[in-house]
CSV table of C-alpha atoms and ligand atoms in Angstrom, one decimal:
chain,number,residue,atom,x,y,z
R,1,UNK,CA,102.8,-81.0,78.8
R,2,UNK,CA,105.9,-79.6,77.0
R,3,UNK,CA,105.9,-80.7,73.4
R,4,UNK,CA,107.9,-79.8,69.9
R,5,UNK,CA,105.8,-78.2,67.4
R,6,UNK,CA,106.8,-77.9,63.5
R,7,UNK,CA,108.2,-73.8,64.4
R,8,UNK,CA,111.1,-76.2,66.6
R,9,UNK,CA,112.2,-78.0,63.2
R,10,UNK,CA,113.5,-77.0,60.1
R,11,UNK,CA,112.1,-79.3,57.5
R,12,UNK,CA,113.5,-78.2,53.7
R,13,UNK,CA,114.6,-81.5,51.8
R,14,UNK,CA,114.0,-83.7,55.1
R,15,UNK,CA,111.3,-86.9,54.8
R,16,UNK,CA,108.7,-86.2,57.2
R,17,UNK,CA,106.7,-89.1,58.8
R,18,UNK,CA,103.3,-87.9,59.6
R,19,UNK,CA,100.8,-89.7,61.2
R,20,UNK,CA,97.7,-88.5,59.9
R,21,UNK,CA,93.8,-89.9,61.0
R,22,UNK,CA,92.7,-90.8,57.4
R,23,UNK,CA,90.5,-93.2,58.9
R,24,UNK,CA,87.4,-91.2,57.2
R,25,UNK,CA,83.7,-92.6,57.3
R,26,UNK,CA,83.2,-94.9,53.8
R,27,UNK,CA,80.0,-95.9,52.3
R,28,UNK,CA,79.9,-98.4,49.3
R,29,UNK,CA,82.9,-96.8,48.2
R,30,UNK,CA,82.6,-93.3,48.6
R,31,UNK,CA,83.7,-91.0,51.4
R,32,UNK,CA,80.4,-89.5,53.4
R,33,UNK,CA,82.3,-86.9,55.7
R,34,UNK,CA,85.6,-85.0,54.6
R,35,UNK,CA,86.2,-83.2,57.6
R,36,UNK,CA,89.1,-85.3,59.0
R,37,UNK,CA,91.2,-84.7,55.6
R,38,UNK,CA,89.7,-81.1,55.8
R,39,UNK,CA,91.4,-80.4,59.0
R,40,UNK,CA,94.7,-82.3,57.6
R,41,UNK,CA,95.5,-80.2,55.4
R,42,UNK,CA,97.2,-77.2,57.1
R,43,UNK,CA,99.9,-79.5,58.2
R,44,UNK,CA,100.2,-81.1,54.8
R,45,UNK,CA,100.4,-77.2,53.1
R,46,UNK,CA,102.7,-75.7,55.3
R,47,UNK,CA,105.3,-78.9,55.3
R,48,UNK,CA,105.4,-79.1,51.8
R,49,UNK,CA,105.6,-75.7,51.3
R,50,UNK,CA,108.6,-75.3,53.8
R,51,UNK,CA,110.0,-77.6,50.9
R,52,UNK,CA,109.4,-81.1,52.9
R,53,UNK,CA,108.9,-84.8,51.3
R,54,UNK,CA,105.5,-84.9,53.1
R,55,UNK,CA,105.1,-89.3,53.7
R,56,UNK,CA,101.5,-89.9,55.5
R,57,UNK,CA,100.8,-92.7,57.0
R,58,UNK,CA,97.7,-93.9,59.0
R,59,UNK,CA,95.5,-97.0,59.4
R,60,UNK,CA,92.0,-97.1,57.6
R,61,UNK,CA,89.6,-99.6,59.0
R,62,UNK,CA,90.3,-103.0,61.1
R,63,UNK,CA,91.8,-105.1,58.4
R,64,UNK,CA,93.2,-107.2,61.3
R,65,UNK,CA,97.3,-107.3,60.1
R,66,UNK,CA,96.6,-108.5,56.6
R,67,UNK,CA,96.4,-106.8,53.7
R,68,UNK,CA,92.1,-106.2,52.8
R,69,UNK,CA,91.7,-104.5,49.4
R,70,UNK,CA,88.3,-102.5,50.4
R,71,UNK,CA,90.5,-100.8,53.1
R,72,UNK,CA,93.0,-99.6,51.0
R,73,UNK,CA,94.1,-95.9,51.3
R,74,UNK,CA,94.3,-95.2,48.1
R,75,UNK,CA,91.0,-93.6,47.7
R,76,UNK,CA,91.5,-91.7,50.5
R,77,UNK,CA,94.9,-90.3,48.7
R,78,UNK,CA,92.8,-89.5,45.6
R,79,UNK,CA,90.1,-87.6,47.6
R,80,UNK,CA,93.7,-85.9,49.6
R,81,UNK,CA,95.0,-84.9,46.2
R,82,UNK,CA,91.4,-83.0,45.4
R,83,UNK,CA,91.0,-81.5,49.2
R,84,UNK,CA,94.7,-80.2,48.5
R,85,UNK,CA,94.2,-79.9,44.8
R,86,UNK,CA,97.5,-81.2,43.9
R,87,UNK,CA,99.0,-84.8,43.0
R,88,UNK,CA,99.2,-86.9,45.8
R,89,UNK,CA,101.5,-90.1,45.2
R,90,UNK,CA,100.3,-93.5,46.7
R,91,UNK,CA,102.5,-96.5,47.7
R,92,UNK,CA,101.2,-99.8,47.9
R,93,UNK,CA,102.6,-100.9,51.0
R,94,UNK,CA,103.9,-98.7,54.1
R,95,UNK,CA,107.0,-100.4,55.1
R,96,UNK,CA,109.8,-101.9,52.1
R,97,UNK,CA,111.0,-101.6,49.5
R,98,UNK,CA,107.1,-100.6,47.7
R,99,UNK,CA,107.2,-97.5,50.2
R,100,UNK,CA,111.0,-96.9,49.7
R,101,UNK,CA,111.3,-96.7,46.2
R,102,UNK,CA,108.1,-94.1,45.9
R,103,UNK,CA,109.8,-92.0,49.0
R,104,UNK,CA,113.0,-92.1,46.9
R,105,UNK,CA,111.3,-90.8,44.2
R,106,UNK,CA,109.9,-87.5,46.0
R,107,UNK,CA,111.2,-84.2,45.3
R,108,UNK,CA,110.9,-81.7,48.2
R,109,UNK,CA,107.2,-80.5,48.5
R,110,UNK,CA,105.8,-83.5,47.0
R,111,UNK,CA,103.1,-85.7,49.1
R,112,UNK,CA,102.7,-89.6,49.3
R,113,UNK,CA,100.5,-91.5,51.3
R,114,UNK,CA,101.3,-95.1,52.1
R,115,UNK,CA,99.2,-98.2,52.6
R,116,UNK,CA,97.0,-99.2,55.6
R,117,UNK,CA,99.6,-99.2,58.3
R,118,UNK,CA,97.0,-101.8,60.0
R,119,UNK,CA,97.7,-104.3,57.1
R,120,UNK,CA,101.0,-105.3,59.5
R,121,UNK,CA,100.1,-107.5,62.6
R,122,UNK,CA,102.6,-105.5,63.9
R,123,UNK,CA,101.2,-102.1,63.5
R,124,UNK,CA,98.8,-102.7,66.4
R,125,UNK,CA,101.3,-104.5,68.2
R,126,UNK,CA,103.6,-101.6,68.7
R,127,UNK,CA,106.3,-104.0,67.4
R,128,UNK,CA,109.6,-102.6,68.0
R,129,UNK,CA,111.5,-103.6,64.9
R,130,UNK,CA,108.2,-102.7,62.6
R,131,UNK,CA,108.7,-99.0,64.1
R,132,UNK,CA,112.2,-98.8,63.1
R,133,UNK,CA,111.3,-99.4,59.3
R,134,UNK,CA,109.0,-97.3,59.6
R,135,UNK,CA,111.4,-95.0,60.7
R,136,UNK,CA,114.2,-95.8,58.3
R,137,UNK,CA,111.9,-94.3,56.1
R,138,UNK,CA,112.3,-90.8,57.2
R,139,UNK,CA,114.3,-88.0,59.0
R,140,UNK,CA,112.0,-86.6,60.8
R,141,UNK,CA,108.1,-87.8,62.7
R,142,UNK,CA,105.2,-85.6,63.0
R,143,UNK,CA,102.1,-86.5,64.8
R,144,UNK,CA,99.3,-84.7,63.6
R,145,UNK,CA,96.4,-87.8,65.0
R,146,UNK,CA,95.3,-86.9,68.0
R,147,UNK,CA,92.1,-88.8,67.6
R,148,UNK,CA,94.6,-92.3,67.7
R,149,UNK,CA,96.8,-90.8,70.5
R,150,UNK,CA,94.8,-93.1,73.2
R,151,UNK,CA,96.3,-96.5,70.8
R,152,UNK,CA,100.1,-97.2,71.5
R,153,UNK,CA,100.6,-98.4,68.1
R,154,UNK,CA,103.9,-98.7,66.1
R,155,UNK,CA,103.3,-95.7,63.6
R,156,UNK,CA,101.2,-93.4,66.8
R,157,UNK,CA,103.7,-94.5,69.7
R,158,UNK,CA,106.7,-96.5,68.6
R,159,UNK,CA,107.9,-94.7,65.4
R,160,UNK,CA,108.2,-91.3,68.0
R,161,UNK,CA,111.3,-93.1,69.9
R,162,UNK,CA,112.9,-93.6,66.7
R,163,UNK,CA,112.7,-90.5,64.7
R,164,UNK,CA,112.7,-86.9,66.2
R,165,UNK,CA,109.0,-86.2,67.0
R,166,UNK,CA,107.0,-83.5,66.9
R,167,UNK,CA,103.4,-82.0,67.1
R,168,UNK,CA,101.9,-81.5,63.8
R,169,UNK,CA,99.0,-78.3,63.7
R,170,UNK,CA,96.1,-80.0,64.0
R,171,UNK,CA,98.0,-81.9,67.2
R,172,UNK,CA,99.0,-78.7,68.5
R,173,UNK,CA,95.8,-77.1,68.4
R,174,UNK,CA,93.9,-80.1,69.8
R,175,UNK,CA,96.8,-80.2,72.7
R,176,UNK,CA,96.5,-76.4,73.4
R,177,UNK,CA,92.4,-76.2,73.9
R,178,UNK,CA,92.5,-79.5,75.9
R,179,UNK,CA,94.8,-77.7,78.3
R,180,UNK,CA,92.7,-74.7,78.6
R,181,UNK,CA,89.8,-77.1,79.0
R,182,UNK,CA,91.4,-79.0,81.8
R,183,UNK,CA,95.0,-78.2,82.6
R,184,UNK,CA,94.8,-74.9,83.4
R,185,UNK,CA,91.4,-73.3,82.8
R,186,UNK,CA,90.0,-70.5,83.6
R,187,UNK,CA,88.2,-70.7,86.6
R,188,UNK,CA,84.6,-71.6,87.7
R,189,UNK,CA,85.2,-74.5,85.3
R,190,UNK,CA,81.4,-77.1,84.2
R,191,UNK,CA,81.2,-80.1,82.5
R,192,UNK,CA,78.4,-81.0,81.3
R,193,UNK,CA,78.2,-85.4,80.9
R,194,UNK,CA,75.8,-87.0,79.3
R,195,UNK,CA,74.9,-89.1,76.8
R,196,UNK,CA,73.3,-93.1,77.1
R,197,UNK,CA,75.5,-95.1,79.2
R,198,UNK,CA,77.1,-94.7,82.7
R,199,UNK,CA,79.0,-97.4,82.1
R,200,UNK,CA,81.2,-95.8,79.3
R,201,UNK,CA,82.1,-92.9,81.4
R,202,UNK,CA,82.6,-93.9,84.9
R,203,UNK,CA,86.4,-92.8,85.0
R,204,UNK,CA,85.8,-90.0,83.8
R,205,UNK,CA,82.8,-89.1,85.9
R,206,UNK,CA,85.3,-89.7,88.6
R,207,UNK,CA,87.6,-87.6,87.2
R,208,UNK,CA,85.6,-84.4,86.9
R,209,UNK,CA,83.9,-84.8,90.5
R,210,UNK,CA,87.5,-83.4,91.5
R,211,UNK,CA,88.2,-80.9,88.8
R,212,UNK,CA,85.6,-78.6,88.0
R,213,UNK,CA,82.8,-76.6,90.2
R,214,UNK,CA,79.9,-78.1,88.2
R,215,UNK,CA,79.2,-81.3,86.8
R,216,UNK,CA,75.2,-81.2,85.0
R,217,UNK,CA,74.3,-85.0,83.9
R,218,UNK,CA,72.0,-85.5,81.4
R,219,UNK,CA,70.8,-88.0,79.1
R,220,UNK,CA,70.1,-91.5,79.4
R,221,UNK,CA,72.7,-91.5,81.5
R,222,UNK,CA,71.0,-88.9,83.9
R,223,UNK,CA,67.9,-92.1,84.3
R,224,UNK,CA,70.7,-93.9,86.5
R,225,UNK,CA,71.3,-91.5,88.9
R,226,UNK,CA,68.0,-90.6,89.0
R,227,UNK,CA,66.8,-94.1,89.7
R,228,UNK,CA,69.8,-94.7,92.2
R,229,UNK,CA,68.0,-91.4,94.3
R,230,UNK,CA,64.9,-93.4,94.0
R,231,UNK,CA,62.7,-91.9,91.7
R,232,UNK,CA,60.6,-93.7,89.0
R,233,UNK,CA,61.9,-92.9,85.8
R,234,UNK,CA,58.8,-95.3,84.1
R,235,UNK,CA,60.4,-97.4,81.3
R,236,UNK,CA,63.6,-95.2,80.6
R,237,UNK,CA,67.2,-96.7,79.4
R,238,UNK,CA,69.3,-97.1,82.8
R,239,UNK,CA,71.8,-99.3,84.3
R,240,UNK,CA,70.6,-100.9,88.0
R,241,UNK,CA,73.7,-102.7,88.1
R,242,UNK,CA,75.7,-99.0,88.2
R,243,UNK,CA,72.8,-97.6,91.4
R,244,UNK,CA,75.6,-98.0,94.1
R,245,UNK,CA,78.1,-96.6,91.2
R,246,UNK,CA,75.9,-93.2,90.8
R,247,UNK,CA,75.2,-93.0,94.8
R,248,UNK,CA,79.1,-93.3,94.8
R,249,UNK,CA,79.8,-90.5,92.5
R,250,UNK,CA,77.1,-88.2,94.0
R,251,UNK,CA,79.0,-88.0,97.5
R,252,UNK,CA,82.5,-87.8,95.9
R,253,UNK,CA,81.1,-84.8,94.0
R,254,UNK,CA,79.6,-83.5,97.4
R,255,UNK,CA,82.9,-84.5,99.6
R,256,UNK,CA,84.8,-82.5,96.4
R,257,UNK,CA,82.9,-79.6,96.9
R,258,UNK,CA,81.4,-80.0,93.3
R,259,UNK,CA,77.8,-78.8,92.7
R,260,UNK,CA,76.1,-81.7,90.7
R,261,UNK,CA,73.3,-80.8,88.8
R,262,UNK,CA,70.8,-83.4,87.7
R,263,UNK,CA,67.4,-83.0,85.8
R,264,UNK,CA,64.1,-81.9,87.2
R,265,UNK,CA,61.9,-82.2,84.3
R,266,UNK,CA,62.1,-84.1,81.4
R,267,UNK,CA,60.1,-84.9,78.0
R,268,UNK,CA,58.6,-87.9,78.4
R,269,UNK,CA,57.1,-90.4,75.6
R,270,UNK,CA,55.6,-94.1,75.2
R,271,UNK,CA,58.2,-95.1,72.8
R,272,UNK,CA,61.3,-93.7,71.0
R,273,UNK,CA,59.7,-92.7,67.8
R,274,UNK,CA,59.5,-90.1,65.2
R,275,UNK,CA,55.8,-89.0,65.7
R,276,UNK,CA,55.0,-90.0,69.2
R,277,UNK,CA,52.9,-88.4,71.3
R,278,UNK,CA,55.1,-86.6,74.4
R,279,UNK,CA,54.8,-84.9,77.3
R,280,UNK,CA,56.8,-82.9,79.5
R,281,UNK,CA,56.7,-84.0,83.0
R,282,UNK,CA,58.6,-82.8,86.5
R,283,UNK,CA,61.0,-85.9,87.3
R,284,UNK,CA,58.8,-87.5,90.3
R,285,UNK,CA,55.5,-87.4,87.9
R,286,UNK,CA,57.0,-89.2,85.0
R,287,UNK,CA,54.2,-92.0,83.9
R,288,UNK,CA,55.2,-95.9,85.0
R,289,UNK,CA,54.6,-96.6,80.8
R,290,UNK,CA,57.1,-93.6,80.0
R,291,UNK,CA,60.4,-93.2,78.7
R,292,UNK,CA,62.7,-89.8,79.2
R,293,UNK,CA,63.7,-89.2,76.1
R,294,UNK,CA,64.9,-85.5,76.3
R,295,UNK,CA,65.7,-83.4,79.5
R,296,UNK,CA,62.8,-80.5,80.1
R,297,UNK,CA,62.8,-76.9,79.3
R,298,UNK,CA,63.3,-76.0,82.9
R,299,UNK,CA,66.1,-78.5,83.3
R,300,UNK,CA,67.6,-76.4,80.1
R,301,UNK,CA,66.8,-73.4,81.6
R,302,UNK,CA,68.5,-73.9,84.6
R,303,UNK,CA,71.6,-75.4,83.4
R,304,UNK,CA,72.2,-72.0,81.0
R,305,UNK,CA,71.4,-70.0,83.8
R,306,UNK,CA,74.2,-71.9,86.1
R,307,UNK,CA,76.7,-71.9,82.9
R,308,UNK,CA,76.1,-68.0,83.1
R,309,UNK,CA,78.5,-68.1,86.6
R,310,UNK,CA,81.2,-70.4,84.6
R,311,UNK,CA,84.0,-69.0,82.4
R,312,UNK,CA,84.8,-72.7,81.2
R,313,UNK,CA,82.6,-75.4,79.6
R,314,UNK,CA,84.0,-78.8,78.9
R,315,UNK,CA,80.7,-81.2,77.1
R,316,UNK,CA,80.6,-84.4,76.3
R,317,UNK,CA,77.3,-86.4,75.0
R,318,UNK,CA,74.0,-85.6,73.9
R,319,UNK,CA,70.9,-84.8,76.2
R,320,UNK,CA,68.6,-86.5,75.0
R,321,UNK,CA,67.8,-89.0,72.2
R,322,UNK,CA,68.8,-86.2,69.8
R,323,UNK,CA,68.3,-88.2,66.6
R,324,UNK,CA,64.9,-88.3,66.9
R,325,UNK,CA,62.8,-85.3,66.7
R,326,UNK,CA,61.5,-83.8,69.2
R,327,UNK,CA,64.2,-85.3,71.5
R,328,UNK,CA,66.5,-83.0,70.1
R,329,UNK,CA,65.1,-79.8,71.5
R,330,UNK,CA,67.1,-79.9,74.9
R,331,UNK,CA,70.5,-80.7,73.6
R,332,UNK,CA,69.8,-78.3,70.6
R,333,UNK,CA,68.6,-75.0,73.2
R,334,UNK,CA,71.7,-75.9,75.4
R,335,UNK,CA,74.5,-75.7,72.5
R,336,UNK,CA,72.7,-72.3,70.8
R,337,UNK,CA,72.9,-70.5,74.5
R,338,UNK,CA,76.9,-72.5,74.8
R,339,UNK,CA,77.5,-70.6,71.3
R,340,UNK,CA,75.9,-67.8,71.9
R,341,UNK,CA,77.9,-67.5,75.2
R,342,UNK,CA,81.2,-68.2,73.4
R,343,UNK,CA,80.5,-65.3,71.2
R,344,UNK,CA,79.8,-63.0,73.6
R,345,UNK,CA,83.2,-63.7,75.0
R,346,UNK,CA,81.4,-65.1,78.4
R,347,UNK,CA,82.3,-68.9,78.0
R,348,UNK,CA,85.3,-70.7,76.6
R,349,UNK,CA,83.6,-74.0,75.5
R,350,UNK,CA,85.4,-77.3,75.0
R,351,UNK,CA,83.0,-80.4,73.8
R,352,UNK,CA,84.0,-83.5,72.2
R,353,UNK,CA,82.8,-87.4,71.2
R,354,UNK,CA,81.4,-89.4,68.3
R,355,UNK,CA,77.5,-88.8,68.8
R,356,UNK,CA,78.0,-85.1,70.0
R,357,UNK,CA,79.5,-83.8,67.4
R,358,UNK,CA,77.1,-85.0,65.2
R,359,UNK,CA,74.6,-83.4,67.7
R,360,UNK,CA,76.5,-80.0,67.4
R,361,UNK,CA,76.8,-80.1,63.6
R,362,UNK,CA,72.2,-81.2,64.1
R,363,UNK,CA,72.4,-77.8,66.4
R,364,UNK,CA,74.5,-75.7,63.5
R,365,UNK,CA,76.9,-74.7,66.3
R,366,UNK,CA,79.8,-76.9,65.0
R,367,UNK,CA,82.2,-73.8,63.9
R,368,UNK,CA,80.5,-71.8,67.2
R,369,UNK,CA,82.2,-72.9,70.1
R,370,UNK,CA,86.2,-72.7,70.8
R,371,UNK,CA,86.9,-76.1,69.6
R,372,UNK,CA,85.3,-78.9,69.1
R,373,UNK,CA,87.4,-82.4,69.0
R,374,UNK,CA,86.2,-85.1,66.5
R,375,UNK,CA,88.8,-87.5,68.4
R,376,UNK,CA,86.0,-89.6,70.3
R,377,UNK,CA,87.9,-92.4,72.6
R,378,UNK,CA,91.0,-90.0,72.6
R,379,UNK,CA,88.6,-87.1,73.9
R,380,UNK,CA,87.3,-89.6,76.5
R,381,UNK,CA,90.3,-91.3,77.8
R,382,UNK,CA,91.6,-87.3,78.1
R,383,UNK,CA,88.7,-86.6,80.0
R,384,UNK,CA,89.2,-89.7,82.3
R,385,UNK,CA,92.9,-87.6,83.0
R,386,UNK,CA,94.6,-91.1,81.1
R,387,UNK,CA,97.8,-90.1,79.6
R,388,UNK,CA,97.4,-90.8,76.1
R,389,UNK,CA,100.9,-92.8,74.5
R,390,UNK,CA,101.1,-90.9,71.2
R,391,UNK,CA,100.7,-87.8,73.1
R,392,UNK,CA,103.4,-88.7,76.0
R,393,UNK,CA,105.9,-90.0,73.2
R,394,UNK,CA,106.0,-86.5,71.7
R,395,UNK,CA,107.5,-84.8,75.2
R,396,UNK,CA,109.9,-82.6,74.5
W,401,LIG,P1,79.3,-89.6,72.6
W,401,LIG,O1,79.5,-90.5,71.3
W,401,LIG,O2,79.3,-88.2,72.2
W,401,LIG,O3,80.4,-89.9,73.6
W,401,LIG,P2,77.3,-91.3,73.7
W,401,LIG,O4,77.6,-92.4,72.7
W,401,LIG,O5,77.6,-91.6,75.1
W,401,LIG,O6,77.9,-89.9,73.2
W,401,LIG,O7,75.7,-91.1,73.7
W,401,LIG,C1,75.0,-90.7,72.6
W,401,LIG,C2,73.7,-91.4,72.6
W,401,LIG,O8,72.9,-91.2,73.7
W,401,LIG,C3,72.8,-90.9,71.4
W,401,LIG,O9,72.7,-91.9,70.5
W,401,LIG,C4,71.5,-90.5,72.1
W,401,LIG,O10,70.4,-90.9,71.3
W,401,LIG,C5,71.6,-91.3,73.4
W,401,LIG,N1,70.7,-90.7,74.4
W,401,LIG,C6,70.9,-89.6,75.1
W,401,LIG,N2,69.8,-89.4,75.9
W,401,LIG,C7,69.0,-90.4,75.8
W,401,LIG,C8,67.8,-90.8,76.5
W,401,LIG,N3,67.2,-90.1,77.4
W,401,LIG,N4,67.2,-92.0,76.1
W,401,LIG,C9,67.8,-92.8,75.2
W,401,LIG,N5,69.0,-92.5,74.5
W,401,LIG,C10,69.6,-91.3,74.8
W,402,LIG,MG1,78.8,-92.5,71.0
């Protein structure tokens, strides 16, 4: 897809929109994870520096379209300010005359963030006339939150028909490694799904059956398939309601000519506990009292050696009950060989979603592979080939 970037625009003196994710993790007060204002801040340096009046906006939270003072922004502009270590202004509402009067105050370079879009009903509501004061506001609207691309919201959809729109960095690089991911990759292309529920990820399941050579399921949501085949999985987390579903997906992946690769051994305990005793059974010997909490080493061993024939990997989920110890030891071997492949220049890898990042960053691999997306139900919908509004609003 054909999009404007900030090299189309020229942005000295103009008051630039952008939509920024600022909707960081809080706990009693304090910010736990700075990576989403981390990852802001080349946009932020490079408009102001180009001489912009840099207005951020975002939503924070699910205040529910009133005003809620424990999601207010203006922490999140204070810890801004230190991440670019400069002043950040803060206005105390994000439409009006509040947000006017700071915005008229700005000299070219300067930053402001504005309140919680989200205390507006109509923020969520993609309320027509709410997006034009928005964009009265400003001259110009850049998009730099992918991760709320999937939500047509006023300030992520609407405000892009009323302002010139355009891709901010951190957009345009999340754009251009989703489309060598799955647009136009580089060819034999695996994904591997996993994770705990079928249910979650049926679309996109059905999705990648018809778009890449190798789909390898693991996790919780490998028990379902497994089950659905007819083989005791003991205790193990799966979905009987989704049997058909699995059966389903396995012949579309076999009428699609994709090779589907599921488990064959798998670590095995009584409970999912730290400290529990495990074993590692071949699936068809896993105990009636047993849960599959992580896939096997041969399971891992086969899936690296299959990625070895693949030039592109797109991943989402863990394989195994990674927060636990030693559940993590499949998903933790697969991303070392992924990064190790990357590296070497083998493997362009692509992975993306709340729990496996987290399961990357567990893996110290985070920085390791060609991109990792913290969007989670924007990576998703992407996957499930959904055209995501704030995306489409930016066409060129
Ligand atoms: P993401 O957020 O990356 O999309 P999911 O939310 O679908 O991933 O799945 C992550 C969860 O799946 C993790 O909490 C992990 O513990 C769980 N999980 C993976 N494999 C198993 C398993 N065999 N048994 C129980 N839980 C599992
Ligand atoms: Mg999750």
């Amino acid at each position: 897809m054909a999009f404007k970037t900030l090299d189309d625009v020229a942005v000295a003196g103009k008051r630039v929109l952008l939509r920024a994710d600022l909707n960081v993790p809080m706990h009693d007060g304090q910010i736990s994870d700075l990576t989403r204002i981390e990852r802001l801040t080349p946009t932020i340096r490079e408009l102001s520096g180009k001489g912009a009046k840099v207005v951020v906006c975002s939503h924070f939270g699910r205040p529910k379209g009133k005003p809620v003072p424990a999601m207010s922004l203006a922490p999140v502009a204070r810890a801004l300010g230190l991440a670019l270590e400069r002043d950040v202004g803060f206005a105390p509402d994000c439409i009006g005359p509040a947000a006017a009067d700071a915005i008229a105050r700005m000299r070219p370079g300067d930053v402001l963030v504005l309140e919680n879009t989200r205390f507006h009903p109509e923020e969520e509501s993609n309320d027509p006339g709410f997006s034009a004061r928005l964009g009265a506001l400003a001259d110009l609207y850049v998009n730099d939150a992918f991760s709320t691309a999937h939500r047509a919201h006023a300030s992520t959809e609407g405000v892009a028909h009323v302002l010139p729109a355009y891709a901010g960095r951190l957009m345009q690089a999340e754009l251009e490694a989703l489309e060598s991911a799955l647009g136009a990759p580089i060819r034999p292309v695996a994904a591997v799904v996993a994770g705990a529920k079928i249910s979650s990820k049926l679309g996109l399941l059905g999705n990648l059956v018809g778009r890449v050579e190798l789909l390898v399921i693991g996790g919780a949501m490998a028990n379902t398939f497994l089950a659905a085949q007819g083989r005791g999985i003991g205790r193990s987390l799966e979905e009987p309601d989704l049997h058909a579903t699995a059966r389903g997906i396995l012949e579309q992946a076999a009428a699609a000519g994709c090779s589907l690769l599921l488990p064959d051994d798998a670590v095995v305990a009584p409970a999912l506990q730290p400290g529990v005793p495990t074993q590692t059974v071949p699936i068809g010997a896993v105990p009636a009292d047993a849960m599959i909490l992580d896939i096997g080493p041969a399971t891992v061993a086969t899936i690296i050696a299959r990625l070895r024939d693949m030039r592109t990997l797109v991943w989402n989920g863990p394989l195994g009950a990674f927060e636990t110890a030693p559940f993590d030891a499949g998903t933790t071997a697969l991303a070392r060989a992924v990064a190790a492949a990357t590296e070497a220049g083998a493997l362009r890898s692509i992975a993306g979603g709340g729990d496996t990042v987290s399961a990357l960053r567990h893996a110290g691999v985070l920085e390791r592979l060609s991109y990792v997306s913290t969007a989670g139900g924007a990576f998703l919908e992407w996957m499930e080939g959904k055209s995501l509004p704030g995306v489409a609003a930016l066409a060129a």
